[in-house]
Short mmCIF file of C-alpha atoms in Angstrom, two decimals:
data_model
loop_
_atom_site.label_atom_id
_atom_site.label_comp_id
_atom_site.label_asym_id
_atom_site.label_seq_id
_atom_site.Cartn_x
_atom_site.Cartn_y
_atom_site.Cartn_z
CA MET J 17 -36.39 -1.92 -13.02
CA HIS J 18 -34.12 0.81 -12.80
CA ASP J 19 -32.14 2.78 -14.72
CA LEU J 20 -28.55 2.61 -12.88
CA ILE J 21 -27.46 0.87 -9.89
CA ILE J 22 -24.74 2.83 -8.55
CA VAL J 23 -22.57 0.43 -6.08
CA GLY J 24 -20.70 3.40 -3.44
CA GLY J 25 -21.84 6.20 -1.42
CA GLY J 26 -18.19 7.60 -1.74
CA ALA J 27 -16.50 10.98 -3.88
CA ALA J 28 -17.13 8.76 -7.60
CA GLY J 29 -20.35 7.19 -6.57
CA LEU J 30 -22.30 10.83 -5.23
CA ALA J 31 -21.13 12.31 -8.30
CA ALA J 32 -22.30 9.61 -10.57
CA ALA J 33 -25.90 9.67 -9.66
CA ALA J 34 -25.70 13.25 -9.33
CA TYR J 35 -24.90 13.81 -13.07
CA ALA J 36 -27.52 10.67 -13.41
CA LEU J 37 -30.22 12.68 -11.54
CA ASP J 38 -29.52 15.42 -14.20
CA LYS J 39 -30.05 13.60 -16.98
CA GLN J 40 -33.92 12.14 -15.51
CA LEU J 41 -32.67 8.85 -14.83
CA ASP J 42 -33.95 6.34 -12.67
CA VAL J 43 -30.92 5.60 -10.09
CA MET J 44 -30.29 4.28 -6.73
CA VAL J 45 -27.09 4.63 -5.09
CA ILE J 46 -26.52 1.69 -2.47
CA TYR J 47 -23.93 2.58 -0.23
CA GLU J 48 -22.22 1.02 2.98
CA ASN J 49 -21.29 4.60 3.89
CA LEU J 50 -22.19 7.74 2.67
CA GLY J 51 -19.97 10.28 1.45
CA GLY J 52 -16.93 7.62 1.53
CA LYS J 53 -13.11 9.61 3.25
CA ILE J 54 -14.60 12.48 3.58
CA ASN J 55 -16.86 11.54 6.32
CA GLN J 56 -14.79 8.93 7.98
CA LYS J 57 -14.88 10.47 11.81
CA PHE J 58 -11.52 9.62 13.94
CA THR J 59 -10.58 10.70 17.30
CA ILE J 60 -8.65 13.17 17.61
CA HIS J 61 -7.04 16.11 19.52
CA ALA J 62 -8.85 19.22 17.50
CA ASP J 63 -5.91 21.44 17.61
CA THR J 64 -2.38 19.05 17.68
CA ASP J 65 -3.65 15.85 16.89
CA PHE J 66 -4.25 14.14 12.74
CA LEU J 67 -4.31 11.52 10.84
CA VAL J 68 -1.28 10.67 8.94
CA GLY J 69 -1.70 7.80 6.07
CA HIS J 70 -3.12 6.30 8.76
CA ILE J 71 -1.60 7.21 12.19
CA LEU J 72 -2.41 9.19 14.95
CA VAL J 73 0.75 12.50 14.87
CA HIS J 74 1.05 14.98 16.88
CA LEU J 75 2.32 18.34 16.06
CA ASP J 76 3.27 21.62 18.11
CA THR J 77 2.71 24.21 15.29
CA PRO J 78 0.62 22.48 12.35
CA GLU J 79 0.96 24.24 9.01
CA THR J 80 -1.17 23.91 7.66
CA THR J 81 -4.53 22.49 9.32
CA PRO J 82 -6.36 19.26 8.86
CA GLU J 83 -9.96 21.11 8.26
CA GLU J 84 -8.58 23.45 5.77
CA ILE J 85 -6.85 20.76 3.70
CA THR J 86 -9.87 18.12 3.58
CA ARG J 87 -12.73 20.87 2.29
CA LEU J 88 -10.41 19.98 -0.77
CA GLY J 89 -13.30 18.60 -2.72
CA ALA J 90 -15.86 17.92 0.31
CA GLU J 91 -17.90 21.21 -0.34
CA THR J 92 -18.48 19.06 -3.69
CA VAL J 93 -19.01 15.94 -2.01
CA GLU J 94 -21.07 17.14 0.20
CA ALA J 95 -23.32 19.07 -1.99
CA PHE J 96 -23.74 15.27 -3.87
CA GLU J 97 -24.91 14.59 -1.07
CA ARG J 98 -27.70 16.14 -0.34
CA GLN J 99 -28.95 16.26 -3.63
CA VAL J 100 -28.57 12.65 -3.72
CA THR J 101 -30.36 12.14 0.01
CA THR J 102 -33.28 14.21 -0.61
CA GLN J 103 -34.63 12.55 -2.70
CA ARG J 104 -37.47 10.04 -2.35
CA GLY J 105 -35.76 5.98 -3.00
CA ARG J 106 -32.49 7.34 -4.55
CA ALA J 107 -30.39 6.36 -1.38
CA LEU J 108 -30.82 2.60 0.24
CA PHE J 109 -27.77 2.01 3.27
CA ASP J 110 -27.25 -1.78 2.33
CA ARG J 111 -23.92 -3.69 1.58
CA VAL J 112 -24.04 -5.64 -2.06
CA ARG J 113 -22.80 -9.14 -2.19
CA GLN J 114 -22.94 -9.98 -5.70
CA VAL J 115 -23.60 -8.14 -9.43
CA SER J 116 -24.82 -10.42 -11.72
CA LYS J 117 -26.21 -10.69 -15.69
CA GLU J 118 -29.70 -11.77 -16.38
CA GLY J 119 -30.73 -11.16 -20.03
CA ASP J 120 -30.03 -7.02 -21.06
CA ALA J 121 -30.36 -6.52 -17.43
CA PHE J 122 -28.02 -6.65 -14.43
CA LYS J 123 -28.70 -8.30 -10.95
CA ILE J 124 -28.18 -7.16 -7.40
CA GLU J 125 -28.30 -9.49 -4.18
CA THR J 126 -28.32 -7.09 -1.31
CA GLU J 127 -27.89 -8.17 2.36
CA ARG J 128 -30.95 -6.31 3.79
CA SER J 129 -33.00 -5.60 0.61
CA GLY J 130 -33.51 -8.23 -1.59
CA THR J 131 -32.69 -8.48 -4.91
CA LEU J 132 -32.91 -5.45 -7.70
CA HIS J 133 -32.29 -5.32 -10.78
CA ALA J 134 -30.76 -2.56 -13.17
CA ALA J 135 -30.69 -1.62 -16.93
CA ALA J 136 -26.88 -0.12 -16.50
CA VAL J 137 -24.47 -0.01 -13.02
CA ILE J 138 -21.77 1.35 -12.16
CA ILE J 139 -19.24 0.15 -9.44
CA ALA J 140 -17.95 3.21 -7.51
CA SER J 141 -17.46 1.64 -4.16
CA GLY J 142 -13.30 2.06 -3.21
CA ALA J 143 -10.78 0.63 -2.04
CA VAL J 144 -9.44 0.32 1.76
CA PRO J 145 -5.60 0.46 3.02
CA LYS J 146 -3.79 -2.42 4.01
CA GLN J 147 -2.34 -2.55 7.42
CA ILE J 148 0.93 -2.67 9.68
CA GLU J 149 1.39 -5.75 11.29
CA ALA J 150 2.88 -4.77 14.18
CA PRO J 151 2.16 -3.81 17.96
CA GLY J 152 0.89 -0.69 18.39
CA ARG J 153 -1.74 -0.67 16.30
CA GLU J 154 -3.68 2.14 19.19
CA PHE J 155 -1.19 4.57 16.14
CA ILE J 156 -3.46 2.49 13.00
CA ASN J 157 -6.22 3.73 12.08
CA HIS J 158 -8.74 1.97 9.47
CA GLY J 159 -9.70 4.44 7.66
CA ILE J 160 -7.91 6.73 4.87
CA GLY J 161 -6.28 9.42 6.26
CA TYR J 162 -4.45 11.87 5.20
CA THR J 163 -1.02 11.73 2.45
CA PRO J 164 2.48 12.84 3.51
CA VAL J 165 1.98 14.73 0.06
CA THR J 166 -0.49 17.05 2.77
CA PHE J 167 1.56 17.88 5.21
CA ALA J 168 4.92 18.57 3.99
CA ARG J 169 5.18 21.82 4.31
CA ALA J 170 4.08 21.75 7.85
CA LEU J 171 6.88 20.04 8.27
CA ALA J 172 8.99 21.70 7.92
CA GLY J 173 12.51 20.75 9.77
CA LYS J 174 10.57 17.58 11.42
CA THR J 175 11.61 13.71 11.51
CA ALA J 176 9.25 11.68 9.04
CA VAL J 177 9.42 8.32 8.26
CA VAL J 178 7.63 6.42 4.50
CA ILE J 179 6.98 2.74 5.11
CA GLY J 180 5.78 1.11 1.89
CA CYS J 181 7.02 1.08 -1.57
CA THR J 182 4.26 2.15 -3.86
CA GLN J 183 3.95 4.74 -5.97
CA ARG J 184 2.00 7.09 -3.75
CA ALA J 185 3.96 5.83 -1.15
CA LEU J 186 6.88 7.19 -3.14
CA ARG J 187 6.18 9.72 -4.63
CA GLY J 188 4.33 11.33 -1.02
CA ALA J 189 8.39 11.25 -0.20
CA ALA J 190 10.07 12.68 -3.06
CA GLU J 191 7.82 15.61 -1.43
CA LEU J 192 8.66 15.46 2.44
CA ALA J 193 12.11 14.74 1.20
CA ARG J 194 12.16 18.40 -0.01
CA THR J 195 10.88 20.44 3.47
CA VAL J 196 11.52 17.93 5.74
CA ALA J 197 15.21 18.32 8.08
CA GLN J 198 15.32 13.91 8.47
CA LEU J 199 13.76 11.17 5.98
CA TYR J 200 13.75 7.75 6.76
CA LEU J 201 11.88 4.97 3.85
CA VAL J 202 11.23 1.83 5.20
CA ALA J 203 10.52 -1.46 2.59
CA PRO J 204 11.42 -4.21 2.71
CA GLU J 205 11.67 -4.78 -1.21
CA PHE J 206 11.75 -1.84 -3.93
CA PRO J 207 11.76 -1.43 -7.46
CA ALA J 208 14.86 -1.57 -9.38
CA ASP J 209 14.82 1.29 -12.10
CA ASP J 210 12.16 3.77 -9.81
CA PRO J 211 12.85 7.68 -11.55
CA ILE J 212 11.38 9.03 -7.91
CA LEU J 213 13.61 6.77 -6.12
CA ALA J 214 16.29 7.78 -7.65
CA VAL J 215 16.12 11.40 -6.35
CA LEU J 216 15.01 10.31 -2.91
CA ARG J 217 18.83 8.26 -2.59
CA LYS J 218 20.88 11.17 -3.85
CA ARG J 219 19.12 13.71 -1.29
CA PRO J 220 21.13 13.34 2.07
CA ASN J 221 18.68 14.03 4.50
CA VAL J 222 16.70 10.53 2.59
CA GLU J 223 18.22 7.39 5.03
CA ILE J 224 16.41 4.41 2.41
CA LEU J 225 16.52 1.41 4.38
CA LYS J 226 15.77 -1.67 2.27
CA GLY J 227 14.54 -4.66 3.72
CA PHE J 228 13.25 -3.42 6.82
CA THR J 229 10.04 -3.74 8.53
CA VAL J 230 8.09 -2.35 11.31
CA LYS J 231 8.38 -4.04 14.47
CA GLU J 232 7.04 -1.10 16.38
CA VAL J 233 5.11 1.62 17.12
CA THR J 234 4.92 3.25 19.75
CA GLY J 235 4.47 7.29 21.61
CA ASN J 236 2.41 7.70 24.66
CA SER J 237 -0.80 10.09 23.38
CA SER J 238 0.93 10.12 19.38
CA VAL J 239 3.41 8.31 17.54
CA ASP J 240 6.84 9.15 18.92
CA THR J 241 9.17 6.15 17.58
CA VAL J 242 9.34 3.80 15.18
CA VAL J 243 10.50 0.31 15.49
CA VAL J 244 12.35 -1.63 12.19
CA GLU J 245 13.89 -3.76 12.00
CA HIS J 246 15.68 -6.30 9.18
CA GLU J 247 17.42 -9.73 9.82
CA GLU J 248 18.82 -9.26 13.44
CA LYS J 249 19.64 -5.44 13.39
CA VAL J 250 17.06 -3.64 14.94
CA ARG J 251 16.46 0.38 14.42
CA ARG J 252 14.53 3.16 16.89
CA LEU J 253 13.45 6.08 14.47
CA PRO J 254 12.29 9.28 16.44
CA VAL J 255 9.46 10.52 14.19
CA ASP J 256 7.82 13.51 14.50
CA ALA J 257 4.94 12.09 11.70
CA ALA J 258 4.93 8.67 10.38
CA PHE J 259 2.95 7.93 6.87
CA ALA J 260 2.41 4.06 6.29
CA ASP J 261 1.06 2.92 2.32
CA VAL J 262 2.00 -1.03 1.60
CA GLY J 263 -0.78 -0.99 -0.42
CA LEU J 264 -5.36 -1.17 -0.81
CA THR J 265 -7.11 -3.58 -2.14
CA PRO J 266 -10.21 -2.40 -3.73
CA ASN J 267 -14.00 -4.01 -3.14
CA SER J 268 -14.77 -5.66 -6.01
CA ALA J 269 -15.42 -8.98 -4.38
CA MET J 270 -19.34 -8.78 -5.63
CA VAL J 271 -18.26 -8.32 -8.83
CA LYS J 272 -15.30 -10.92 -9.98
CA GLY J 273 -14.85 -13.06 -12.38
CA LEU J 274 -18.04 -11.47 -13.96
CA VAL J 275 -15.59 -8.62 -15.41
CA GLU J 276 -10.85 -8.58 -16.16
CA THR J 277 -9.66 -7.03 -12.90
CA ASP J 278 -5.76 -6.62 -12.92
CA ALA J 279 -3.75 -9.30 -10.42
CA ASP J 280 -4.20 -7.25 -7.32
CA GLY J 281 -8.09 -7.32 -8.72
CA PHE J 282 -8.44 -3.10 -9.02
CA ILE J 283 -11.67 -3.65 -11.81
CA ILE J 284 -10.40 -2.66 -15.30
CA VAL J 285 -11.17 -0.20 -17.07
CA ASP J 286 -10.89 1.78 -20.84
CA LYS J 287 -11.38 5.72 -21.55
CA ARG J 288 -14.97 5.96 -20.88
CA ASN J 289 -15.13 3.96 -16.94
CA ALA J 290 -16.45 0.82 -19.68
CA THR J 291 -15.75 -2.99 -17.97
CA SER J 292 -15.58 -5.33 -20.21
CA LEU J 293 -18.69 -6.44 -19.30
CA PRO J 294 -21.33 -4.02 -22.05
CA GLY J 295 -22.79 -2.08 -19.54
CA LEU J 296 -21.39 -2.46 -16.26
CA PHE J 297 -18.93 0.40 -15.43
CA ALA J 298 -16.44 0.84 -13.05
CA ALA J 299 -14.93 4.76 -11.44
CA GLY J 300 -12.85 5.52 -8.23
CA ASP J 301 -10.29 4.35 -6.47
CA VAL J 302 -11.71 -0.23 -7.15
CA THR J 303 -10.66 0.85 -10.48
CA THR J 304 -6.97 0.91 -11.91
CA VAL J 305 -7.21 4.63 -13.21
CA TYR J 306 -3.58 6.57 -11.28
CA GLY J 307 -4.96 9.12 -8.46
CA GLU J 308 -6.87 7.97 -5.58
CA HIS J 309 -7.90 11.62 -5.16
CA THR J 310 -11.42 12.95 -4.02
CA LEU J 311 -10.94 15.21 -7.53
CA ILE J 312 -10.34 13.18 -9.32
CA ALA J 313 -12.66 10.27 -8.29
CA ILE J 314 -15.47 12.76 -9.07
CA GLY J 315 -14.13 13.14 -12.36
CA GLU J 316 -14.18 9.96 -12.81
CA GLY J 317 -17.99 8.70 -11.24
CA ALA J 318 -19.49 11.96 -13.72
CA ARG J 319 -17.49 10.26 -16.44
CA ALA J 320 -18.61 6.95 -15.79
CA ALA J 321 -22.51 8.33 -15.46
CA LEU J 322 -22.16 10.20 -18.90
CA ALA J 323 -20.73 6.66 -21.19
CA ALA J 324 -24.08 4.98 -18.46
CA HIS J 325 -26.68 7.60 -19.81
CA ASP J 326 -25.25 6.54 -24.13
CA TYR J 327 -25.65 3.22 -23.44
CA LEU J 328 -28.77 3.21 -21.74
CA LEU J 329 -29.80 6.30 -24.87
CA ALA J 330 -28.12 3.22 -27.34
CA ARG J 331 -31.10 0.94 -25.58
CA GLY J 332 -33.98 2.54 -26.38
#
């Protein structure tokens, strides 16, 4: 039986593994995508095309390259990845079907490797973006791309559209509004009393299209028009960049009914990343912790491992 099994090979999972290895724990990382978001590969033109939100975008002279931006935190995650994969028997490429508890031990059922056991578990399985249901999906990628915040400077003087009303979408729209010439904010509904939305309503370069939904995304090699619709009214929005953030779906099915989650399935954790079940911890995008960012995930993963280590010490 392992001391600790970590489900997920992204920033949070690898940071947790690095901490556990430093404490000389018998740790196993079970993953489907080692490296998480930083290792996602996209088909793009290196000089001019890249993903914004989940949509492929073309810019003639980007001031900030995707390579520069994605290095933030990536080197640390890659170092953790090397630390885990160079030690024999620490990494397992597989899918976890279910986690359960039998007595004082956890049972982890996998698709291809049978059943494993551990004294403690960390769930760091991440989340996937909800997709826009509209024609033009060749511009929409299934991976999590860059947020609007990332390209606020690169889009100075240009036109952008933000699709969605999540906190992340509104926060990105507010940063974009400070630099772009024109910003469209599109969503069927918006929160009633959001302070960021109140600021956006006052900006002359922002048009809020409440009640509109995306009908189509068009373009040649990259997106140049987003077609939106409300009842029988259709608007064609010419844009230089499009951002889509309509929410995330957590990869928490393996612990459904085992721990407390919110209405959307995100795992509820306390300030030490402990779930409602002793010995089971969670970190990263799969949890209710605010902020989806590699650096945040690294910190959350390390803290979850620290808490798991304390739990193991208390067991003797």
